[in-house]
Amino acid sequence: MRLDVIIRVSIKVLLPFILMFGLYVQFHGDYGPGGGFQAGVVAAATVILYAIIFGLAPTKRIIPPLMVEIMIPLGVLIFAGVGVVGLLVGESYLNYSVLAHDQIHGQEWGIFLVEAGVFVTVAGTMVAIFYAFTGRGRS
Amino acid sequence: MVLLTLMAAVVIGIVRVRNLFSVVVLGGIYSFLMATVMLVLDAVDVAMTEAAVGAGVSTVLMLSVLYLTKTEEHVPQHTPIVPLFVAIVTGAVLVYGTIDKPAFGIADTPMHNHVGARYLEQSIPETGVPNVVTSVLASYRGFDTLGETTVIFTAGIGVLLLMKRRSRKVDRSSDEEQG
Amino acid sequence: MNLVQEILAHYNHWITIFLMVAGLYVVVARGNMVKKLVGLSIFQTSVYLLYLSPGKILGGTPPIIGEGYSGYANPLPHVLILTAIVVGVATLSLGLALVVRINEAYGTIEEDEIFETEEQFQPGEDE
């Protein structure tokens, strides 16, 4: 662990930017390339990179496995819940136009919330899978 | 075109090489090439996803599995005549099928005149989102995406069930892996 | 000249088919589980290529609406493949998890050895 000081320092510099890029991809997905799937994977890649460089135990202190496992169903619930809101107002399922005062804003809110749900599920699943594979010792 | 040829060469490498570590690294190279090809094909969202998922996450997962298992592949005992025959026949039939397909990059093929054109025209007036891929993904085909998210959720739960360290219920673990 | 144009017009399809067939061959012919999964993902990516390449229009741009552009690539295959990639990695990881469990149960990831072990323990019928 002494020899990889360059890797550790450079990763420490890079990680915030990677996470920032993930969030940019998430919130800018309406206008440029990107969206929940990509952002979720990039965010998960940040965690995975941190775990590769600094070890699994410190990573699990920052992102506990329980939180990751809660994130997996939470995203699906957000997604499905957005649909149910449309149902409650009297429109069809997953019709976002009712979420705000007019159609354009409603669609924008709907897409935002749905992408957030996708982000949470994808990031949670990827990190959970990574934890599951690496947490298991060689048999 | 050069990229496609390069990709074919990498795949030949994957088929030939027996060291699984090299196979996984070649798979990462293959994914990056695939992402570049997708960029050339104007599929920027997909290229981004492929670069992050195919080359990043799945390579890491493969490597962690190799750490848990073995990194050398055995020489197969029986000669692969039958699979080779099946593969070549399938390939020949598929190539025969492509002869009638429209040439690459033509704008007036049937697929550009149906629902895709409608999405491109109506995305701004109906949803106000310039990136048509996002609007189709989240709005027009929301059900589809909900299904995909559920599939990811299910796969994640499945992996957790299979791989979770058995801490206290040692005797019941064999029941779990059946389910 | 005509032949060259014909080849250029269908080159992407042929590479797609080559990748697909190579993936199929790896899945069928190789006994190693990890190699099989790599072959499966090659097969999968060839399908991505199959979907995406007809969507491209020569001289077109990515499907992000902006002023001064016309001729966008078809967005529908992009959406389908985008979700397919993420689902693909999820199912790949499920397969890898199964490989790890098989390795723990049998001590090998080669198909032939697993079958041998199965035959040895046939009367017992456990694991």
Tab-separated table of C-alpha atoms in Angstrom:
chain	number	residue	atom	x	y	z
A	1	MET	CA	0.000	0.000	0.000
A	2	ARG	CA	3.030	2.312	0.048
A	3	LEU	CA	3.776	2.261	-3.647
A	4	ASP	CA	0.399	3.313	-4.914
A	5	VAL	CA	0.496	6.821	-3.446
A	6	ILE	CA	0.192	8.348	-6.914
A	7	ILE	CA	-2.935	6.355	-7.614
A	8	ARG	CA	-4.459	7.265	-4.276
A	9	VAL	CA	-3.815	10.973	-4.634
A	10	SER	CA	-4.917	11.165	-8.236
A	11	ILE	CA	-8.060	9.180	-7.506
A	12	LYS	CA	-8.823	11.516	-4.627
A	13	VAL	CA	-8.575	14.410	-7.053
A	14	LEU	CA	-10.635	12.671	-9.721
A	15	LEU	CA	-13.468	11.207	-7.654
A	16	PRO	CA	-15.396	14.442	-7.003
A	17	PHE	CA	-15.324	15.252	-10.666
A	18	ILE	CA	-16.580	11.808	-11.622
A	19	LEU	CA	-19.428	12.100	-9.126
A	20	MET	CA	-20.141	15.615	-10.348
A	21	PHE	CA	-20.229	14.341	-13.901
A	22	GLY	CA	-22.697	11.685	-12.859
A	23	LEU	CA	-24.974	14.293	-11.324
A	24	TYR	CA	-24.583	16.506	-14.394
A	25	VAL	CA	-25.600	13.595	-16.583
A	26	GLN	CA	-28.580	13.002	-14.328
A	27	PHE	CA	-29.935	16.543	-14.229
A	28	HIS	CA	-28.890	17.602	-17.688
A	29	GLY	CA	-30.315	14.521	-19.337
A	30	ASP	CA	-33.214	16.516	-20.786
A	31	TYR	CA	-30.941	18.678	-22.892
A	32	GLY	CA	-27.844	16.635	-23.590
A	33	PRO	CA	-27.072	12.963	-23.684
A	34	GLY	CA	-27.743	11.266	-20.406
A	35	GLY	CA	-30.397	10.185	-17.988
A	36	GLY	CA	-31.041	8.025	-15.012
A	37	PHE	CA	-29.430	4.860	-16.305
A	38	GLN	CA	-26.121	6.486	-17.217
A	39	ALA	CA	-25.986	8.616	-14.100
A	40	GLY	CA	-26.735	5.648	-11.886
A	41	VAL	CA	-23.953	3.637	-13.432
A	42	VAL	CA	-21.482	6.520	-13.194
A	43	ALA	CA	-22.332	7.077	-9.541
A	44	ALA	CA	-21.952	3.361	-8.863
A	45	ALA	CA	-18.622	3.419	-10.705
A	46	THR	CA	-17.460	6.161	-8.352
A	47	VAL	CA	-18.192	3.983	-5.342
A	48	ILE	CA	-16.584	0.967	-6.994
A	49	LEU	CA	-13.448	2.936	-7.845
A	50	TYR	CA	-13.204	4.167	-4.281
A	51	ALA	CA	-13.590	0.614	-3.024
A	52	ILE	CA	-10.892	-0.673	-5.380
A	53	ILE	CA	-8.371	1.926	-4.271
A	54	PHE	CA	-9.115	2.351	-0.575
A	55	GLY	CA	-10.523	-1.024	0.323
A	56	LEU	CA	-13.967	-2.349	1.039
A	57	ALA	CA	-14.255	-1.544	4.738
A	58	PRO	CA	-13.858	2.260	4.441
A	59	THR	CA	-16.301	2.281	1.561
A	60	LYS	CA	-18.856	0.390	3.590
A	61	ARG	CA	-18.458	2.985	6.320
A	62	ILE	CA	-19.344	5.760	3.865
A	63	ILE	CA	-22.051	3.880	1.962
A	64	PRO	CA	-23.440	1.206	4.283
A	65	PRO	CA	-24.811	-1.918	2.573
A	66	LEU	CA	-28.165	-1.466	4.261
A	67	MET	CA	-28.613	1.904	2.566
A	68	VAL	CA	-27.764	0.383	-0.799
A	69	GLU	CA	-30.233	-2.419	-0.263
A	70	ILE	CA	-32.927	0.090	0.627
A	71	MET	CA	-32.138	2.056	-2.524
A	72	ILE	CA	-32.943	-0.892	-4.806
A	73	PRO	CA	-36.693	-1.083	-4.086
A	74	LEU	CA	-36.932	2.631	-3.327
A	75	GLY	CA	-36.258	3.586	-6.937
A	76	VAL	CA	-38.914	1.233	-8.253
A	77	LEU	CA	-41.327	2.647	-5.686
A	78	ILE	CA	-40.590	6.213	-6.808
A	79	PHE	CA	-41.198	5.222	-10.409
A	80	ALA	CA	-44.412	3.361	-9.682
A	81	GLY	CA	-45.560	6.048	-7.254
A	82	VAL	CA	-45.322	8.713	-9.930
A	83	GLY	CA	-47.649	6.566	-11.997
A	84	VAL	CA	-50.063	6.150	-9.108
A	85	VAL	CA	-50.308	9.922	-8.666
A	86	GLY	CA	-51.652	10.158	-12.189
A	87	LEU	CA	-54.090	7.393	-11.371
A	88	LEU	CA	-55.346	9.186	-8.241
A	89	VAL	CA	-56.046	12.416	-10.092
A	90	GLY	CA	-58.193	10.498	-12.513
A	91	GLU	CA	-55.888	10.159	-15.488
A	92	SER	CA	-54.271	7.044	-16.831
A	93	TYR	CA	-51.287	5.410	-15.174
A	94	LEU	CA	-47.928	7.150	-15.817
A	95	ASN	CA	-49.580	10.188	-17.347
A	96	TYR	CA	-47.374	13.022	-16.160
A	97	SER	CA	-49.408	15.894	-17.561
A	98	VAL	CA	-51.388	16.201	-14.340
A	99	LEU	CA	-48.358	16.730	-12.109
A	100	ALA	CA	-48.252	20.490	-12.660
A	101	HIS	CA	-50.445	23.297	-13.886
A	102	ASP	CA	-49.884	22.634	-17.577
A	103	GLN	CA	-48.761	19.810	-19.759
A	104	ILE	CA	-45.163	20.841	-20.464
A	105	HIS	CA	-44.331	21.395	-16.809
A	106	GLY	CA	-46.118	18.239	-15.806
A	107	GLN	CA	-44.129	16.234	-18.301
A	108	GLU	CA	-40.922	17.822	-17.087
A	109	TRP	CA	-41.693	16.957	-13.475
A	110	GLY	CA	-42.711	13.450	-14.434
A	111	ILE	CA	-39.550	12.830	-16.411
A	112	PHE	CA	-37.447	14.272	-13.614
A	113	LEU	CA	-39.020	12.064	-10.962
A	114	VAL	CA	-38.930	8.963	-13.113
A	115	GLU	CA	-35.276	9.507	-13.948
A	116	ALA	CA	-34.585	9.969	-10.250
A	117	GLY	CA	-36.245	6.639	-9.570
A	118	VAL	CA	-34.212	4.949	-12.270
A	119	PHE	CA	-31.043	6.544	-10.902
A	120	VAL	CA	-31.688	5.303	-7.376
A	121	THR	CA	-32.443	1.761	-8.478
A	122	VAL	CA	-29.557	1.447	-10.925
A	123	ALA	CA	-26.955	2.938	-8.599
A	124	GLY	CA	-28.215	0.862	-5.682
A	125	THR	CA	-28.265	-2.362	-7.654
A	126	MET	CA	-24.804	-1.902	-9.117
A	127	VAL	CA	-23.217	-1.101	-5.764
A	128	ALA	CA	-25.121	-3.909	-4.063
A	129	ILE	CA	-23.951	-6.410	-6.671
A	130	PHE	CA	-20.397	-5.170	-6.287
A	131	TYR	CA	-20.587	-5.511	-2.505
A	132	ALA	CA	-22.043	-8.987	-2.850
A	133	PHE	CA	-19.258	-10.172	-5.145
A	134	THR	CA	-16.368	-8.622	-3.277
A	135	GLY	CA	-17.629	-9.263	0.220
A	136	ARG	CA	-17.485	-12.975	-0.412
A	137	GLY	CA	-14.102	-14.428	0.338
A	138	ARG	CA	-12.346	-16.968	-1.808
A	139	SER	CA	-13.743	-20.331	-0.884
B	1	MET	CA	-15.697	0.684	-40.787
B	2	VAL	CA	-12.180	0.368	-39.420
B	3	LEU	CA	-13.671	0.166	-35.958
B	4	LEU	CA	-15.987	-2.619	-36.980
B	5	THR	CA	-13.103	-4.622	-38.411
B	6	LEU	CA	-11.084	-4.013	-35.268
B	7	MET	CA	-14.011	-5.250	-33.222
B	8	ALA	CA	-14.182	-8.436	-35.247
B	9	ALA	CA	-10.456	-8.958	-34.627
B	10	VAL	CA	-10.923	-8.535	-30.883
B	11	VAL	CA	-13.729	-11.069	-30.938
B	12	ILE	CA	-11.512	-13.575	-32.709
B	13	GLY	CA	-9.021	-12.970	-29.905
B	14	ILE	CA	-11.696	-13.616	-27.301
B	15	VAL	CA	-12.650	-16.869	-28.952
B	16	ARG	CA	-9.062	-18.077	-29.243
B	17	VAL	CA	-7.475	-17.069	-25.949
B	18	ARG	CA	-7.732	-19.518	-23.060
B	19	ASN	CA	-6.566	-17.331	-20.216
B	20	LEU	CA	-9.764	-15.948	-18.755
B	21	PHE	CA	-8.043	-12.832	-17.459
B	22	SER	CA	-7.048	-11.896	-21.001
B	23	VAL	CA	-10.549	-12.721	-22.146
B	24	VAL	CA	-12.059	-10.295	-19.664
B	25	VAL	CA	-9.601	-7.530	-20.561
B	26	LEU	CA	-10.285	-8.112	-24.254
B	27	GLY	CA	-13.960	-7.906	-23.407
B	28	GLY	CA	-13.344	-4.454	-21.937
B	29	ILE	CA	-11.530	-3.387	-25.099
B	30	TYR	CA	-14.411	-4.765	-27.119
B	31	SER	CA	-16.895	-2.751	-25.099
B	32	PHE	CA	-14.958	0.464	-25.611
B	33	LEU	CA	-14.801	-0.193	-29.346
B	34	MET	CA	-18.511	-0.879	-29.306
B	35	ALA	CA	-19.106	2.422	-27.504
B	36	THR	CA	-17.071	4.261	-30.148
B	37	VAL	CA	-19.023	2.600	-32.923
B	38	MET	CA	-22.256	3.647	-31.225
B	39	LEU	CA	-20.947	7.215	-31.095
B	40	VAL	CA	-20.323	7.051	-34.827
B	41	LEU	CA	-23.850	5.736	-35.267
B	42	ASP	CA	-25.173	8.909	-33.544
B	43	ALA	CA	-26.376	7.007	-30.500
B	44	VAL	CA	-24.729	9.201	-27.876
B	45	ASP	CA	-26.816	8.090	-24.931
B	46	VAL	CA	-26.250	4.472	-25.704
B	47	ALA	CA	-22.532	5.013	-26.233
B	48	MET	CA	-22.261	6.629	-22.823
B	49	THR	CA	-24.098	3.766	-21.189
B	50	GLU	CA	-22.047	1.143	-22.959
B	51	ALA	CA	-18.774	2.824	-21.969
B	52	ALA	CA	-19.837	3.015	-18.335
B	53	VAL	CA	-21.568	-0.354	-18.082
B	54	GLY	CA	-19.859	-2.648	-20.552
B	55	ALA	CA	-16.321	-1.457	-20.130
B	56	GLY	CA	-16.535	-0.326	-16.523
B	57	VAL	CA	-18.899	-2.156	-14.251
B	58	SER	CA	-19.167	-5.503	-15.984
B	59	THR	CA	-15.384	-5.788	-16.368
B	60	VAL	CA	-14.986	-5.148	-12.650
B	61	LEU	CA	-17.637	-7.756	-11.861
B	62	MET	CA	-16.008	-10.293	-14.175
B	63	LEU	CA	-12.622	-9.687	-12.557
B	64	SER	CA	-14.046	-10.126	-9.073
B	65	VAL	CA	-15.613	-13.394	-10.176
B	66	LEU	CA	-12.286	-14.529	-11.609
B	67	TYR	CA	-10.734	-13.759	-8.250
B	68	LEU	CA	-13.326	-15.981	-6.616
B	69	THR	CA	-12.934	-18.803	-9.130
B	70	LYS	CA	-10.182	-19.762	-11.564
B	71	THR	CA	-8.425	-17.915	-14.343
B	72	GLU	CA	-7.508	-20.722	-16.724
B	73	GLU	CA	-9.782	-22.451	-19.141
B	74	HIS	CA	-9.331	-26.132	-19.891
B	75	VAL	CA	-8.754	-27.462	-23.375
B	76	PRO	CA	-12.057	-28.953	-24.499
B	77	GLN	CA	-11.952	-32.710	-24.964
B	78	HIS	CA	-14.190	-33.121	-27.966
B	79	THR	CA	-13.498	-31.249	-31.159
B	80	PRO	CA	-15.966	-28.425	-31.765
B	81	ILE	CA	-17.135	-29.584	-35.173
B	82	VAL	CA	-20.857	-29.530	-34.485
B	83	PRO	CA	-20.945	-26.055	-32.885
B	84	LEU	CA	-18.783	-24.723	-35.700
B	85	PHE	CA	-21.165	-26.186	-38.241
B	86	VAL	CA	-24.192	-24.742	-36.466
B	87	ALA	CA	-22.526	-21.342	-36.240
B	88	ILE	CA	-21.509	-21.263	-39.891
B	89	VAL	CA	-24.927	-22.349	-41.102
B	90	THR	CA	-26.630	-19.738	-38.926
B	91	GLY	CA	-24.237	-17.101	-40.209
B	92	ALA	CA	-24.839	-18.061	-43.826
B	93	VAL	CA	-28.598	-17.890	-43.414
B	94	LEU	CA	-28.355	-14.499	-41.734
B	95	VAL	CA	-26.039	-13.123	-44.430
B	96	TYR	CA	-28.503	-14.329	-47.033
B	97	GLY	CA	-31.166	-12.424	-45.139
B	98	THR	CA	-29.222	-9.150	-45.238
B	99	ILE	CA	-29.081	-8.994	-49.029
B	100	ASP	CA	-32.531	-7.472	-49.215
B	101	LYS	CA	-32.047	-5.088	-46.318
B	102	PRO	CA	-31.795	-1.379	-47.116
B	103	ALA	CA	-28.286	-0.021	-47.417
B	104	PHE	CA	-26.552	1.704	-44.541
B	105	GLY	CA	-27.446	5.313	-43.761
B	106	ILE	CA	-30.390	5.826	-46.116
B	107	ALA	CA	-32.955	8.271	-44.771
B	108	ASP	CA	-36.158	6.957	-46.352
B	109	THR	CA	-36.243	3.446	-44.994
B	110	PRO	CA	-39.520	2.319	-43.421
B	111	MET	CA	-38.240	2.604	-39.859
B	112	HIS	CA	-37.614	6.331	-40.220
B	113	ASN	CA	-41.149	7.050	-41.401
B	114	HIS	CA	-43.187	5.514	-38.612
B	115	VAL	CA	-43.257	6.287	-34.934
B	116	GLY	CA	-39.666	7.529	-34.776
B	117	ALA	CA	-40.455	10.526	-36.967
B	118	ARG	CA	-43.480	11.288	-34.845
B	119	TYR	CA	-41.387	11.285	-31.677
B	120	LEU	CA	-38.909	13.659	-33.298
B	121	GLU	CA	-41.641	16.064	-34.342
B	122	GLN	CA	-43.759	16.023	-31.210
B	123	SER	CA	-41.183	15.847	-28.445
B	124	ILE	CA	-40.749	19.611	-28.037
B	125	PRO	CA	-44.457	20.550	-28.281
B	126	GLU	CA	-45.644	17.720	-26.065
B	127	THR	CA	-42.947	17.373	-23.439
B	128	GLY	CA	-40.595	20.328	-23.881
B	129	VAL	CA	-37.562	18.064	-23.744
B	130	PRO	CA	-35.012	18.493	-26.548
B	131	ASN	CA	-33.313	15.153	-26.008
B	132	VAL	CA	-35.760	12.846	-27.712
B	133	VAL	CA	-34.171	9.754	-26.216
B	134	THR	CA	-34.946	10.994	-22.716
B	135	SER	CA	-38.512	11.972	-23.555
B	136	VAL	CA	-39.255	8.665	-25.248
B	137	LEU	CA	-37.576	6.720	-22.463
B	138	ALA	CA	-39.288	8.403	-19.570
B	139	SER	CA	-42.540	9.654	-21.020
B	140	TYR	CA	-43.761	7.966	-24.183
B	141	ARG	CA	-42.516	4.567	-23.153
B	142	GLY	CA	-42.752	4.943	-19.414
B	143	PHE	CA	-44.256	1.509	-18.969
B	144	ASP	CA	-41.336	-0.004	-20.797
B	145	THR	CA	-38.846	1.708	-18.561
B	146	LEU	CA	-40.807	0.745	-15.478
B	147	GLY	CA	-40.541	-2.851	-16.602
B	148	GLU	CA	-36.806	-2.526	-17.164
B	149	THR	CA	-36.332	-0.989	-13.750
B	150	THR	CA	-38.252	-3.868	-12.254
B	151	VAL	CA	-36.010	-6.324	-14.078
B	152	ILE	CA	-32.940	-4.627	-12.641
B	153	PHE	CA	-34.545	-4.699	-9.210
B	154	THR	CA	-35.263	-8.405	-9.555
B	155	ALA	CA	-31.754	-9.183	-10.754
B	156	GLY	CA	-30.286	-7.218	-7.858
B	157	ILE	CA	-32.438	-9.099	-5.352
B	158	GLY	CA	-31.471	-12.385	-7.004
B	159	VAL	CA	-27.767	-11.639	-6.758
B	160	LEU	CA	-28.143	-10.613	-3.143
B	161	LEU	CA	-29.996	-13.832	-2.355
B	162	LEU	CA	-27.347	-15.920	-4.069
B	163	MET	CA	-24.292	-14.151	-2.757
B	164	LYS	CA	-25.188	-12.893	0.681
B	165	ARG	CA	-22.784	-14.208	3.233
B	166	ARG	CA	-24.515	-16.829	5.295
B	167	SER	CA	-23.932	-15.703	8.840
B	168	ARG	CA	-26.233	-17.664	11.134
B	169	LYS	CA	-28.477	-19.953	9.103
B	170	VAL	CA	-25.863	-22.300	7.723
B	171	ASP	CA	-28.174	-25.265	7.387
B	172	ARG	CA	-30.888	-23.314	5.608
B	173	SER	CA	-28.621	-21.834	2.978
B	174	SER	CA	-29.168	-24.704	0.562
B	175	ASP	CA	-32.895	-23.993	0.672
B	176	GLU	CA	-32.252	-20.382	-0.213
B	177	GLU	CA	-30.269	-21.091	-3.306
B	178	GLN	CA	-33.063	-23.205	-4.679
B	179	GLY	CA	-35.474	-20.292	-4.570
C	1	MET	CA	-17.492	-0.436	-58.446
C	2	ASN	CA	-20.981	-1.728	-57.934
C	3	LEU	CA	-19.694	-4.652	-55.938
C	4	VAL	CA	-17.672	-2.358	-53.665
C	5	GLN	CA	-20.719	-0.236	-53.025
C	6	GLU	CA	-22.752	-3.310	-52.270
C	7	ILE	CA	-20.176	-4.481	-49.770
C	8	LEU	CA	-19.972	-1.070	-48.116
C	9	ALA	CA	-23.748	-0.868	-47.859
C	10	HIS	CA	-23.998	-4.153	-45.978
C	11	TYR	CA	-20.683	-4.223	-44.133
C	12	ASN	CA	-22.238	-3.299	-40.789
C	13	HIS	CA	-24.761	-6.096	-41.088
C	14	TRP	CA	-22.086	-8.618	-41.858
C	15	ILE	CA	-19.955	-7.587	-38.930
C	16	THR	CA	-23.044	-7.809	-36.754
C	17	ILE	CA	-23.684	-11.309	-37.999
C	18	PHE	CA	-20.074	-12.271	-37.476
C	19	LEU	CA	-20.193	-11.074	-33.876
C	20	MET	CA	-23.464	-12.878	-33.300
C	21	VAL	CA	-22.165	-16.124	-34.726
C	22	ALA	CA	-18.935	-15.852	-32.746
C	23	GLY	CA	-20.932	-15.342	-29.566
C	24	LEU	CA	-23.127	-18.307	-30.406
C	25	TYR	CA	-20.082	-20.452	-31.091
C	26	VAL	CA	-18.488	-19.523	-27.767
C	27	VAL	CA	-21.700	-20.257	-25.884
C	28	VAL	CA	-22.157	-23.647	-27.511
C	29	ALA	CA	-18.610	-24.905	-27.875
C	30	ARG	CA	-16.762	-23.759	-24.765
C	31	GLY	CA	-17.232	-25.567	-21.497
C	32	ASN	CA	-16.013	-22.812	-19.227
C	33	MET	CA	-18.807	-20.899	-17.523
C	34	VAL	CA	-17.137	-17.493	-17.489
C	35	LYS	CA	-16.203	-17.870	-21.138
C	36	LYS	CA	-19.789	-18.776	-21.894
C	37	LEU	CA	-20.979	-15.595	-20.204
C	38	VAL	CA	-18.493	-13.507	-22.183
C	39	GLY	CA	-19.802	-15.155	-25.344
C	40	LEU	CA	-23.333	-14.397	-24.278
C	41	SER	CA	-22.507	-10.742	-23.812
C	42	ILE	CA	-20.845	-10.636	-27.239
C	43	PHE	CA	-24.047	-12.057	-28.677
C	44	GLN	CA	-25.974	-9.394	-26.812
C	45	THR	CA	-23.823	-6.502	-28.054
C	46	SER	CA	-24.193	-7.735	-31.612
C	47	VAL	CA	-27.929	-7.321	-31.171
C	48	TYR	CA	-27.310	-3.750	-29.998
C	49	LEU	CA	-25.417	-3.135	-33.216
C	50	LEU	CA	-28.195	-4.750	-35.224
C	51	TYR	CA	-30.708	-2.341	-33.716
C	52	LEU	CA	-28.612	0.789	-33.871
C	53	SER	CA	-27.081	0.650	-37.315
C	54	PRO	CA	-30.316	1.029	-39.344
C	55	GLY	CA	-31.226	4.043	-37.199
C	56	LYS	CA	-28.261	6.033	-38.456
C	57	ILE	CA	-28.790	8.490	-41.285
C	58	LEU	CA	-25.695	9.576	-43.179
C	59	GLY	CA	-25.196	13.260	-42.519
C	60	GLY	CA	-27.650	13.192	-39.624
C	61	THR	CA	-27.100	14.166	-36.004
C	62	PRO	CA	-27.920	12.593	-32.654
C	63	PRO	CA	-31.592	12.879	-31.732
C	64	ILE	CA	-31.288	16.024	-29.644
C	65	ILE	CA	-33.471	18.710	-31.148
C	66	GLY	CA	-31.630	21.921	-31.918
C	67	GLU	CA	-31.945	24.770	-34.310
C	68	GLY	CA	-30.280	24.428	-37.664
C	69	TYR	CA	-30.240	20.669	-37.737
C	70	SER	CA	-32.325	18.250	-39.674
C	71	GLY	CA	-32.040	14.553	-40.220
C	72	TYR	CA	-31.838	13.024	-36.781
C	73	ALA	CA	-31.019	9.425	-36.078
C	74	ASN	CA	-34.054	7.391	-35.101
C	75	PRO	CA	-34.457	7.696	-31.306
C	76	LEU	CA	-36.524	4.573	-30.782
C	77	PRO	CA	-33.741	1.959	-31.105
C	78	HIS	CA	-31.582	4.089	-28.831
C	79	VAL	CA	-34.186	3.910	-26.103
C	80	LEU	CA	-34.655	0.188	-26.472
C	81	ILE	CA	-30.950	-0.544	-26.456
C	82	LEU	CA	-30.243	1.852	-23.614
C	83	THR	CA	-32.480	-0.109	-21.312
C	84	ALA	CA	-31.251	-3.390	-22.780
C	85	ILE	CA	-27.650	-2.599	-21.836
C	86	VAL	CA	-28.447	-1.978	-18.202
C	87	VAL	CA	-30.696	-5.017	-18.019
C	88	GLY	CA	-27.897	-6.939	-19.736
C	89	VAL	CA	-25.403	-6.114	-17.036
C	90	ALA	CA	-27.940	-6.987	-14.355
C	91	THR	CA	-28.579	-10.408	-15.852
C	92	LEU	CA	-24.852	-10.880	-16.475
C	93	SER	CA	-24.194	-10.303	-12.806
C	94	LEU	CA	-26.919	-12.782	-11.935
C	95	GLY	CA	-25.165	-15.333	-14.128
C	96	LEU	CA	-21.846	-14.539	-12.507
C	97	ALA	CA	-23.395	-15.045	-9.097
C	98	LEU	CA	-24.588	-18.460	-10.216
C	99	VAL	CA	-21.063	-19.240	-11.458
C	100	VAL	CA	-19.617	-18.339	-8.083
C	101	ARG	CA	-22.111	-20.563	-6.298
C	102	ILE	CA	-21.403	-23.422	-8.721
C	103	ASN	CA	-17.711	-22.995	-8.059
C	104	GLU	CA	-18.329	-23.236	-4.343
C	105	ALA	CA	-20.491	-26.314	-4.682
C	106	TYR	CA	-18.402	-28.228	-7.231
C	107	GLY	CA	-14.961	-26.674	-6.998
C	108	THR	CA	-14.805	-26.079	-10.716
C	109	ILE	CA	-16.300	-23.902	-13.432
C	110	GLU	CA	-15.795	-26.377	-16.260
C	111	GLU	CA	-18.917	-28.040	-17.581
C	112	ASP	CA	-17.355	-31.478	-18.109
C	113	GLU	CA	-16.036	-31.732	-14.566
C	114	ILE	CA	-19.404	-30.685	-13.181
C	115	PHE	CA	-21.079	-33.481	-15.128
C	116	GLU	CA	-18.495	-35.965	-13.846
C	117	THR	CA	-19.120	-34.916	-10.274
C	118	GLU	CA	-22.847	-35.207	-10.860
C	119	GLU	CA	-22.487	-38.780	-12.089
C	120	GLN	CA	-20.344	-39.742	-9.121
C	121	PHE	CA	-22.925	-38.497	-6.694
C	122	GLN	CA	-25.941	-39.660	-8.614
C	123	PRO	CA	-27.327	-42.071	-5.963
C	124	GLY	CA	-26.981	-39.496	-3.183
C	125	GLU	CA	-28.827	-36.811	-5.168
C	126	ASP	CA	-27.706	-33.894	-3.035
C	127	GLU	CA	-26.336	-30.518	-4.162
